[in-house]
CSV table of C-alpha atoms and ligand atoms in Angstrom, one decimal:
chain,number,residue,atom,x,y,z
W,1,MET,CA,-0.2,58.2,69.7
W,2,PRO,CA,1.8,59.5,72.7
W,3,ALA,CA,-0.2,60.5,75.7
W,4,THR,CA,0.6,64.2,75.4
W,5,ARG,CA,-0.6,64.3,71.9
W,6,ARG,CA,-3.8,62.4,72.7
W,7,ASN,CA,-4.4,64.8,75.6
W,8,PHE,CA,-3.8,67.7,73.3
W,9,PHE,CA,-6.3,66.4,70.8
W,10,SER,CA,-9.0,65.7,73.4
W,11,TRP,CA,-8.2,69.1,75.0
W,12,THR,CA,-8.5,70.8,71.6
W,13,ARG,CA,-11.8,69.1,70.9
W,14,ASN,CA,-13.1,70.4,74.3
W,15,ALA,CA,-11.8,73.9,73.6
W,16,LEU,CA,-13.3,73.9,70.1
W,17,ALA,CA,-16.6,72.6,71.4
W,18,ALA,CA,-16.6,75.2,74.1
W,19,SER,CA,-15.9,78.0,71.6
W,20,GLY,CA,-18.6,76.6,69.2
W,21,LEU,CA,-16.1,75.9,66.5
W,22,LEU,CA,-16.5,72.2,66.4
W,23,GLY,CA,-19.7,72.5,64.4
W,24,THR,CA,-17.7,73.5,61.4
W,25,ALA,CA,-15.1,70.8,61.8
W,26,PRO,CA,-16.7,68.1,59.5
W,27,ALA,CA,-17.0,70.5,56.6
W,28,THR,CA,-13.4,71.7,57.1
W,29,ALA,CA,-12.2,68.1,57.2
W,30,GLN,CA,-14.0,67.4,54.0
W,31,ALA,CA,-12.5,70.4,52.3
W,32,ALA,CA,-9.1,69.3,53.5
W,33,ALA,CA,-9.6,65.8,52.1
W,34,ALA,CA,-10.8,67.2,48.8
W,35,SER,CA,-7.8,69.5,48.5
W,36,GLY,CA,-5.1,66.8,48.6
W,37,ALA,CA,-2.6,64.8,50.6
W,38,ASP,CA,-1.1,66.1,53.8
W,39,TYR,CA,2.4,66.4,52.6
W,40,TYR,CA,3.7,68.1,55.8
W,41,GLY,CA,2.6,64.8,57.5
W,42,LYS,CA,4.2,62.7,54.8
W,43,LEU,CA,7.5,64.6,55.0
W,44,GLY,CA,7.5,64.8,58.7
W,45,VAL,CA,7.4,68.6,58.7
W,46,THR,CA,6.1,70.0,62.1
W,47,LYS,CA,3.0,72.1,61.8
W,48,ILE,CA,3.2,75.0,64.2
W,49,ILE,CA,1.0,77.4,66.0
W,50,ASN,CA,2.1,80.8,64.9
W,51,ALA,CA,2.0,83.0,68.0
W,52,ALA,CA,4.8,85.1,66.6
W,53,GLY,CA,3.5,87.2,63.8
W,54,THR,CA,4.2,87.6,60.1
W,55,TYR,CA,7.8,86.3,60.1
W,56,THR,CA,9.0,84.9,56.8
W,57,ALA,CA,11.0,82.2,58.5
W,58,LEU,CA,7.7,80.9,60.1
W,59,THR,CA,6.0,81.1,56.7
W,60,ALA,CA,4.4,84.4,57.9
W,61,SER,CA,0.6,84.1,57.2
W,62,ILE,CA,-2.1,81.7,56.2
W,63,MET,CA,-4.3,82.8,53.3
W,64,PRO,CA,-8.0,83.2,54.2
W,65,PRO,CA,-10.2,80.4,52.8
W,66,GLN,CA,-11.5,82.6,49.9
W,67,VAL,CA,-8.0,83.4,48.9
W,68,GLN,CA,-6.9,79.7,49.0
W,69,ALA,CA,-10.0,78.9,46.9
W,70,ALA,CA,-9.1,81.5,44.3
W,71,VAL,CA,-5.5,80.2,44.1
W,72,ALA,CA,-6.8,76.6,43.7
W,73,GLU,CA,-9.1,77.8,40.9
W,74,ALA,CA,-6.3,79.7,39.2
W,75,ALA,CA,-4.1,76.6,39.2
W,76,ARG,CA,-6.6,74.8,37.0
W,77,HIS,CA,-6.1,76.9,33.9
W,78,PRO,CA,-3.2,78.2,31.8
W,79,VAL,CA,-3.3,81.8,30.7
W,80,ARG,CA,-1.1,84.3,29.0
W,81,LEU,CA,1.2,85.7,31.6
W,82,ALA,CA,1.6,89.2,30.2
W,83,GLU,CA,-2.2,89.6,30.1
W,84,LEU,CA,-2.6,88.3,33.6
W,85,GLN,CA,0.1,90.6,34.9
W,86,GLN,CA,-1.4,93.6,33.2
W,87,LYS,CA,-5.0,93.0,34.2
W,88,ALA,CA,-4.1,92.1,37.8
W,89,GLY,CA,-2.1,95.3,38.0
W,90,GLU,CA,-5.0,97.4,36.7
W,91,HIS,CA,-7.4,95.8,39.2
W,92,ILE,CA,-5.1,96.4,42.1
W,93,ALA,CA,-4.3,100.0,41.0
W,94,ARG,CA,-8.1,100.8,40.8
W,95,ARG,CA,-8.7,99.2,44.2
W,96,LEU,CA,-5.7,100.9,45.9
W,97,LYS,CA,-6.3,104.3,44.3
W,98,CYS,CA,-2.9,104.6,42.6
W,99,GLU,CA,-1.8,105.0,39.0
W,100,ALA,CA,-0.4,101.6,38.4
W,101,ALA,CA,0.6,98.4,40.2
W,102,LEU,CA,2.6,95.3,39.8
W,103,VAL,CA,2.5,92.0,41.7
W,104,SER,CA,6.1,91.2,42.7
W,105,ALA,CA,7.6,88.2,44.4
W,106,GLY,CA,7.4,89.9,47.7
W,107,ALA,CA,8.4,93.4,49.0
W,108,ALA,CA,12.1,92.7,48.7
W,109,SER,CA,11.6,91.8,45.1
W,110,ALA,CA,9.6,95.0,44.6
W,111,LEU,CA,12.6,97.0,46.0
W,112,THR,CA,14.8,95.5,43.3
W,113,LEU,CA,12.3,96.0,40.5
W,114,GLY,CA,11.4,99.5,41.6
W,115,THR,CA,15.0,100.6,41.8
W,116,ALA,CA,15.6,99.0,38.4
W,117,ALA,CA,12.7,101.0,37.1
W,118,CYS,CA,14.1,104.3,38.4
W,119,MET,CA,17.4,103.5,36.7
W,120,THR,CA,15.9,102.5,33.3
W,121,VAL,CA,12.7,104.5,32.9
W,122,GLY,CA,12.6,105.9,29.3
W,123,ASN,CA,15.7,103.7,28.5
W,124,LYS,CA,14.4,100.2,28.0
W,125,GLN,CA,17.6,98.8,26.5
W,126,ALA,CA,19.5,99.6,29.7
W,127,VAL,CA,17.8,96.9,31.7
W,128,SER,CA,20.4,94.3,30.7
W,129,LEU,CA,23.2,96.6,32.1
W,130,LEU,CA,22.1,95.9,35.7
W,131,PRO,CA,23.7,95.1,38.0
W,132,LEU,CA,27.3,95.3,36.9
W,133,GLU,CA,27.5,97.7,34.0
W,134,THR,CA,25.8,100.7,35.4
W,135,SER,CA,28.6,103.3,34.9
W,136,SER,CA,26.6,104.9,32.0
W,137,LEU,CA,23.5,105.1,34.2
W,138,LYS,CA,22.4,107.2,37.2
W,139,ASN,CA,23.2,104.8,40.0
W,140,GLU,CA,23.2,106.8,43.4
W,141,VAL,CA,20.3,106.2,45.9
W,142,ILE,CA,20.0,108.7,48.7
W,143,ILE,CA,18.9,107.3,52.1
W,144,GLN,CA,18.9,108.5,55.7
W,145,LYS,CA,21.6,106.8,57.7
W,146,GLY,CA,18.9,105.6,60.2
W,147,HIS,CA,17.0,104.0,57.4
W,148,ARG,CA,19.7,101.6,56.4
W,149,TYR,CA,18.3,98.1,57.0
W,150,GLY,CA,18.6,94.5,56.1
W,151,TYR,CA,16.3,94.8,53.1
W,152,ASP,CA,18.4,97.5,51.4
W,153,HIS,CA,20.5,94.7,49.9
W,154,ALA,CA,17.5,94.3,47.5
W,155,ILE,CA,18.2,97.8,46.3
W,156,LYS,CA,22.0,97.2,46.0
W,157,ASN,CA,21.2,94.2,43.8
W,158,CYS,CA,20.7,96.7,41.0
W,159,GLY,CA,24.3,97.9,41.2
W,160,ILE,CA,23.6,101.2,42.9
W,161,ARG,CA,25.6,102.9,45.7
W,162,PHE,CA,24.0,104.5,48.7
W,163,VAL,CA,24.6,108.1,49.6
W,164,GLU,CA,23.8,108.5,53.3
W,165,VAL,CA,22.5,111.6,54.9
W,166,ASP,CA,21.5,112.7,58.4
W,167,THR,CA,20.3,116.3,58.3
W,168,LEU,CA,18.1,118.1,55.9
W,169,ASP,CA,21.0,120.3,54.8
W,170,GLN,CA,23.1,117.1,54.0
W,171,TYR,CA,20.1,115.8,52.1
W,172,GLU,CA,19.8,119.0,49.9
W,173,LYS,CA,23.5,118.8,49.1
W,174,ALA,CA,23.5,115.0,48.4
W,175,PHE,CA,21.9,115.3,45.0
W,176,SER,CA,24.3,114.9,42.0
W,177,GLY,CA,23.9,114.2,38.3
W,178,ARG,CA,23.9,110.5,39.2
W,179,THR,CA,21.1,110.5,41.8
W,180,VAL,CA,18.5,108.1,40.6
W,181,MET,CA,16.2,107.5,43.6
W,182,CYS,CA,15.5,108.6,47.2
W,183,HIS,CA,14.6,105.7,49.5
W,184,PHE,CA,12.5,105.9,52.6
W,185,PHE,CA,12.0,103.0,55.2
W,186,ASN,CA,8.5,103.7,56.5
W,187,ALA,CA,8.8,102.0,59.9
W,188,ALA,CA,12.3,103.3,60.6
W,189,GLU,CA,12.9,104.2,64.2
W,190,GLN,CA,15.6,106.7,63.4
W,191,GLY,CA,16.0,109.5,60.9
W,192,GLN,CA,15.1,113.2,61.3
W,193,ILE,CA,13.6,113.9,57.9
W,194,SER,CA,9.9,113.4,57.5
W,195,ARG,CA,8.1,111.7,54.7
W,196,GLU,CA,6.7,115.0,53.3
W,197,LYS,CA,10.0,116.7,53.4
W,198,TRP,CA,11.7,113.7,51.9
W,199,ILE,CA,9.3,113.8,48.9
W,200,GLU,CA,9.4,117.6,48.5
W,201,VAL,CA,13.2,117.9,48.3
W,202,ALA,CA,13.5,114.9,45.9
W,203,HIS,CA,10.8,116.2,43.6
W,204,ARG,CA,12.4,119.6,43.5
W,205,HIS,CA,15.5,117.8,42.1
W,206,GLY,CA,13.3,115.7,39.7
W,207,VAL,CA,14.2,112.4,41.5
W,208,PRO,CA,11.6,109.7,42.3
W,209,CYS,CA,11.0,108.6,45.9
W,210,PHE,CA,10.4,105.0,47.1
W,211,ASN,CA,8.7,104.1,50.4
W,212,ASP,CA,9.1,100.6,51.8
W,213,ALA,CA,6.0,100.1,53.9
W,214,ALA,CA,6.2,96.3,53.6
W,215,ALA,CA,4.8,95.5,57.1
W,216,ASP,CA,2.7,98.5,57.6
W,217,VAL,CA,-0.9,97.4,57.2
W,218,PRO,CA,-3.2,97.7,59.1
W,219,PRO,CA,-4.5,100.4,59.0
W,220,ILE,CA,-6.0,99.5,55.6
W,221,SER,CA,-5.8,103.1,54.4
W,222,ASN,CA,-2.0,102.8,54.3
W,223,LEU,CA,-2.5,101.0,51.1
W,224,TRP,CA,-3.2,104.3,49.5
W,225,ASN,CA,-1.9,106.9,52.0
W,226,TYR,CA,1.7,106.8,50.8
W,227,THR,CA,1.1,106.9,47.1
W,228,GLN,CA,-1.3,109.8,47.6
W,229,MET,CA,1.2,111.5,49.8
W,230,GLY,CA,3.4,111.7,46.7
W,231,PHE,CA,5.7,108.7,46.9
W,232,ASP,CA,6.4,107.6,43.3
W,233,LEU,CA,6.8,104.0,44.4
W,234,VAL,CA,5.5,102.1,47.5
W,235,THR,CA,5.8,98.5,48.4
W,236,PHE,CA,3.8,96.2,50.6
W,237,SER,CA,4.5,92.6,51.4
W,238,GLY,CA,1.8,90.3,50.1
W,239,GLY,CA,2.2,87.6,52.7
W,240,LYS,CA,2.2,89.7,55.9
W,241,GLY,CA,-0.8,91.6,57.1
W,242,LEU,CA,-2.5,91.3,53.7
W,243,ARG,CA,-2.5,87.5,54.0
W,244,GLY,CA,-1.9,86.9,50.4
W,245,PRO,CA,0.6,84.3,49.1
W,246,GLN,CA,3.9,84.4,51.0
W,247,ASN,CA,5.9,84.9,47.8
W,248,ALA,CA,3.9,87.8,46.5
W,249,GLY,CA,4.1,91.6,47.1
W,250,LEU,CA,3.0,94.9,45.7
W,251,LEU,CA,4.8,97.6,43.8
W,252,LEU,CA,2.5,100.5,43.6
W,253,GLY,CA,3.0,103.9,42.0
W,254,ARG,CA,3.6,106.0,39.0
W,255,LYS,CA,2.5,104.5,35.7
W,256,ASP,CA,5.8,105.1,33.8
W,257,LEU,CA,7.8,103.6,36.7
W,258,ILE,CA,5.6,100.5,37.0
W,259,GLU,CA,5.9,100.0,33.3
W,260,ALA,CA,9.7,100.2,33.5
W,261,ALA,CA,9.6,97.8,36.5
W,262,THR,CA,7.9,95.2,34.3
W,263,TRP,CA,10.8,95.4,31.8
W,264,SER,CA,13.1,94.0,34.5
W,265,ASN,CA,10.6,91.5,35.8
W,266,SER,CA,10.1,87.8,34.9
W,267,PRO,CA,9.6,86.5,32.3
W,268,HIS,CA,12.1,88.9,30.6
W,269,ASP,CA,15.6,87.4,30.3
W,270,GLU,CA,18.8,89.3,30.9
W,271,THR,CA,17.2,91.3,33.8
W,272,VAL,CA,17.8,91.5,37.5
W,273,GLY,CA,14.2,90.3,38.1
W,274,ARG,CA,14.2,87.1,35.9
W,275,GLY,CA,14.6,85.0,39.1
W,276,MET,CA,11.7,86.7,40.8
W,277,LYS,CA,9.0,84.8,39.1
W,278,VAL,CA,5.5,85.1,40.3
W,279,ALA,CA,3.3,82.3,39.1
W,280,LYS,CA,-0.3,82.7,38.0
W,281,GLU,CA,-1.6,81.2,41.3
W,282,GLN,CA,0.3,83.8,43.3
W,283,ILE,CA,-0.8,86.7,41.1
W,284,ILE,CA,-4.4,85.7,41.5
W,285,GLY,CA,-3.8,85.0,45.2
W,286,MET,CA,-2.5,88.6,45.6
W,287,VAL,CA,-5.5,90.1,43.9
W,288,ALA,CA,-7.9,87.9,45.9
W,289,ALA,CA,-6.1,88.8,49.1
W,290,ILE,CA,-6.6,92.5,48.4
W,291,ASP,CA,-10.3,92.0,47.7
W,292,TRP,CA,-10.5,90.1,51.0
W,293,TYR,CA,-8.6,92.7,52.9
W,294,LEU,CA,-10.7,95.5,51.7
W,295,GLU,CA,-13.8,93.7,53.1
W,296,GLN,CA,-12.2,94.0,56.6
W,297,THR,CA,-12.4,97.0,58.9
W,298,ASP,CA,-9.6,98.3,61.1
W,299,GLU,CA,-12.0,98.3,64.1
W,300,GLY,CA,-13.0,94.7,63.4
W,301,MET,CA,-9.4,93.5,63.1
W,302,GLN,CA,-8.2,95.4,66.1
W,303,ALA,CA,-11.1,94.1,68.2
W,304,GLU,CA,-10.5,90.5,67.2
W,305,PHE,CA,-6.8,90.6,67.9
W,306,ARG,CA,-7.5,92.3,71.3
W,307,ARG,CA,-10.0,89.5,72.1
W,308,ARG,CA,-7.4,86.9,71.3
W,309,ALA,CA,-4.8,88.6,73.5
W,310,GLU,CA,-7.3,88.8,76.3
W,311,ARG,CA,-8.1,85.1,76.0
W,312,VAL,CA,-4.4,84.1,76.2
W,313,ALA,CA,-4.0,86.4,79.2
W,314,ALA,CA,-7.1,85.0,80.9
W,315,ALA,CA,-5.6,81.5,80.8
W,316,LEU,CA,-2.7,82.8,83.0
W,317,LYS,CA,-5.0,84.2,85.8
W,318,GLY,CA,-3.9,83.2,89.3
W,319,ILE,CA,-0.3,82.4,88.5
W,320,PRO,CA,1.7,84.3,91.0
W,321,GLY,CA,3.7,87.3,89.7
W,322,VAL,CA,2.2,87.3,86.2
W,323,GLN,CA,1.2,90.6,84.7
W,324,HIS,CA,0.2,91.5,81.3
W,325,GLU,CA,-0.4,94.4,79.0
W,326,ILE,CA,-1.6,94.7,75.4
W,327,PHE,CA,0.4,97.0,73.2
W,328,VAL,CA,0.2,98.1,69.6
W,329,PRO,CA,3.5,98.9,67.8
W,330,PRO,CA,3.2,102.3,66.1
W,331,LEU,CA,3.9,101.5,62.4
W,332,ALA,CA,5.0,98.0,61.4
W,333,ASN,CA,2.8,95.2,62.6
W,334,ALA,CA,0.4,97.8,64.2
W,335,VAL,CA,-1.9,95.3,65.9
W,336,PRO,CA,-2.5,94.3,69.5
W,337,HIS,CA,0.3,92.1,70.9
W,338,LEU,CA,0.3,90.6,74.4
W,339,LEU,CA,3.3,91.4,76.6
W,340,ILE,CA,3.6,89.1,79.7
W,341,ARG,CA,5.8,89.9,82.6
W,342,TYR,CA,6.4,87.3,85.3
W,343,ASP,CA,9.0,86.0,87.7
W,344,HIS,CA,11.7,85.4,85.0
W,345,THR,CA,14.3,84.4,87.6
W,346,ARG,CA,12.5,81.0,87.8
W,347,ILE,CA,12.5,80.4,84.1
W,348,PRO,CA,14.0,82.9,81.6
W,349,PRO,CA,11.8,83.9,78.7
W,350,LEU,CA,14.0,82.1,76.1
W,351,GLU,CA,13.5,78.9,78.1
W,352,VAL,CA,9.8,79.5,78.0
W,353,ALA,CA,10.0,80.0,74.2
W,354,GLU,CA,12.0,76.8,73.9
W,355,ARG,CA,9.5,74.7,75.9
W,356,MET,CA,6.6,76.1,73.9
W,357,ARG,CA,8.5,75.2,70.7
W,358,LYS,CA,9.3,71.6,72.0
W,359,GLY,CA,5.8,71.0,73.3
W,360,THR,CA,2.8,69.5,71.5
W,361,PRO,CA,1.5,71.3,69.6
W,362,SER,CA,4.6,73.3,68.8
W,363,VAL,CA,4.1,77.0,69.5
W,364,GLU,CA,6.3,79.8,68.2
W,365,LEU,CA,6.2,82.9,70.4
W,366,ASN,CA,7.2,86.3,69.1
W,367,PRO,CA,10.9,86.2,68.5
W,368,ALA,CA,11.4,89.4,70.5
W,369,THR,CA,10.6,87.3,73.6
W,370,GLY,CA,13.7,87.4,75.8
W,371,HIS,CA,15.4,90.1,73.7
W,372,LYS,CA,16.1,93.7,74.2
W,373,SER,CA,15.0,94.7,70.7
W,374,GLY,CA,12.8,92.9,68.3
W,375,SER,CA,11.3,94.0,65.0
W,376,ALA,CA,10.5,97.7,64.5
W,377,GLY,CA,8.2,99.0,67.3
W,378,LEU,CA,8.4,96.1,69.7
W,379,PRO,CA,9.3,97.0,73.2
W,380,ASN,CA,12.3,95.7,75.2
W,381,ALA,CA,11.3,92.1,76.2
W,382,GLU,CA,14.5,91.0,77.7
W,383,ASP,CA,12.5,89.9,80.8
W,384,ALA,CA,9.2,89.3,79.1
W,385,ILE,CA,7.2,87.1,76.8
W,386,ILE,CA,5.5,88.5,73.7
W,387,VAL,CA,2.6,86.7,72.1
W,388,GLY,CA,1.8,87.8,68.6
W,389,VAL,CA,-1.9,86.9,68.2
W,390,TRP,CA,-2.8,88.2,64.7
W,391,MET,CA,-1.7,85.1,62.8
W,392,LEU,CA,-3.4,82.6,65.1
W,393,GLN,CA,-6.1,80.4,63.5
W,394,PRO,CA,-9.5,80.1,65.2
W,395,GLY,CA,-9.3,78.4,68.6
W,396,GLU,CA,-5.5,78.6,68.8
W,397,ASP,CA,-5.5,81.5,71.3
W,398,ALA,CA,-7.0,79.1,73.9
W,399,ILE,CA,-4.3,76.5,73.1
W,400,VAL,CA,-1.5,79.0,73.4
W,401,GLY,CA,-2.9,80.3,76.7
W,402,GLN,CA,-3.2,76.7,78.1
W,403,ARG,CA,0.4,75.8,77.0
W,404,LEU,CA,1.8,79.0,78.5
W,405,ARG,CA,0.0,78.3,81.7
W,406,GLU,CA,1.5,74.8,81.9
W,407,VAL,CA,5.0,76.1,81.2
W,408,LEU,CA,4.8,79.0,83.7
W,409,LYS,CA,3.1,77.0,86.4
W,410,ALA,CA,5.7,74.3,86.2
W,411,ALA,CA,8.3,77.0,87.1
W,412,VAL,CA,6.6,78.6,90.1
F,501,PLP,C1,9.2,91.9,55.4
F,501,PLP,C2,9.8,93.2,54.9
F,501,PLP,C3,10.4,93.2,53.6
F,501,PLP,C4,10.4,91.9,52.7
F,501,PLP,O1,9.2,91.5,52.4
F,501,PLP,P1,9.0,90.2,51.5
F,501,PLP,O2,7.5,90.3,51.1
F,501,PLP,O3,9.2,89.1,52.5
F,501,PLP,O4,9.9,90.2,50.4
F,501,PLP,C5,10.9,94.3,53.1
F,501,PLP,N1,10.9,95.5,53.9
F,501,PLP,C6,10.4,95.5,55.1
F,501,PLP,C7,10.4,96.8,55.9
F,501,PLP,C8,9.8,94.3,55.7
F,501,PLP,O5,9.3,94.4,56.9
């Protein structure tokens, strides 16, 4: 074992002992041994400390133990997929106070299935016309110009075309006989038409409204706020703040639309959704994640994330020029993040990120580090470091603080 690794392990042991976490280690090790081989180790895949956040490229989130256990249990038995999909949907709809729900293969998949639903509702045989033969169907989706984003490709996958608007007046005039849906990006930083107005105008024209709130829990109540506000369809990512399986998501909303979405979903062939399979393990994982999430409180989560940010900051005490603040983005990823300012002329933030990545253990800082703009709601961090603390595992905040201290001290 190289010295740095050994140091890390003894250091980790001390840190865990200090935080009282070591007492649970034997049980955890036993559980790990019972649950199978370490294939990351076998394959030589680097395990990382996620001080970034719920980024898909970093495998986003870790399922809480009770969700992992539910997934493992589900893996032991075959079931009838249609029955599982239906009963899982009913449970989720009940818990999230909406008419109906479907577990999708992520929020992007829900965007495709929800759009397909709007295009085919009441016209089941039309599902096979998507995406290329849509000329006989309504196929225009209205969207605010400032709400265009990378994920709207998932809507385009249905063969629609976007009609872009800026002002309320343009919105009113954008409806045609071909308008099939009005799309809203919940965390958009631009766009002048409010959610309420967006819904009101669409409904006056008899057109359903979709809200993409994929990254917008916490607060927990957002899980029902937007359907209750009147959006006909709402999606959340299952593998972000909800900490369900990475390849799961939620499509919530109107019963007739959710039913139409299932027509385009796996296992049905000749549909846009056949490749968006959600296995029984992920469906159960999604349900279990919701049950877990509804046991949490907003106050409890915010306080925990704040404590972690403060622990990381405390490790940097005494390094000349280091200042920190804790900030909470307004809508997406609305949890405490740590922003660190320091003498970046000695070592630029991107270099800090690279050294953290190359160190042992390998730490990923928030990708907004060293960049003008990150994900929605993150501040300009061109000269700063951002630590996303909410996906850290117990004890990792201390490790991130220690590693950051080493990297920054080496540069002063
Ligand atoms: C992450 C995200 C998605 C995609 O979610 P997946 O669950 O990874 O498919 C879609 N829309 C927004 C706004 C997101 O943040």
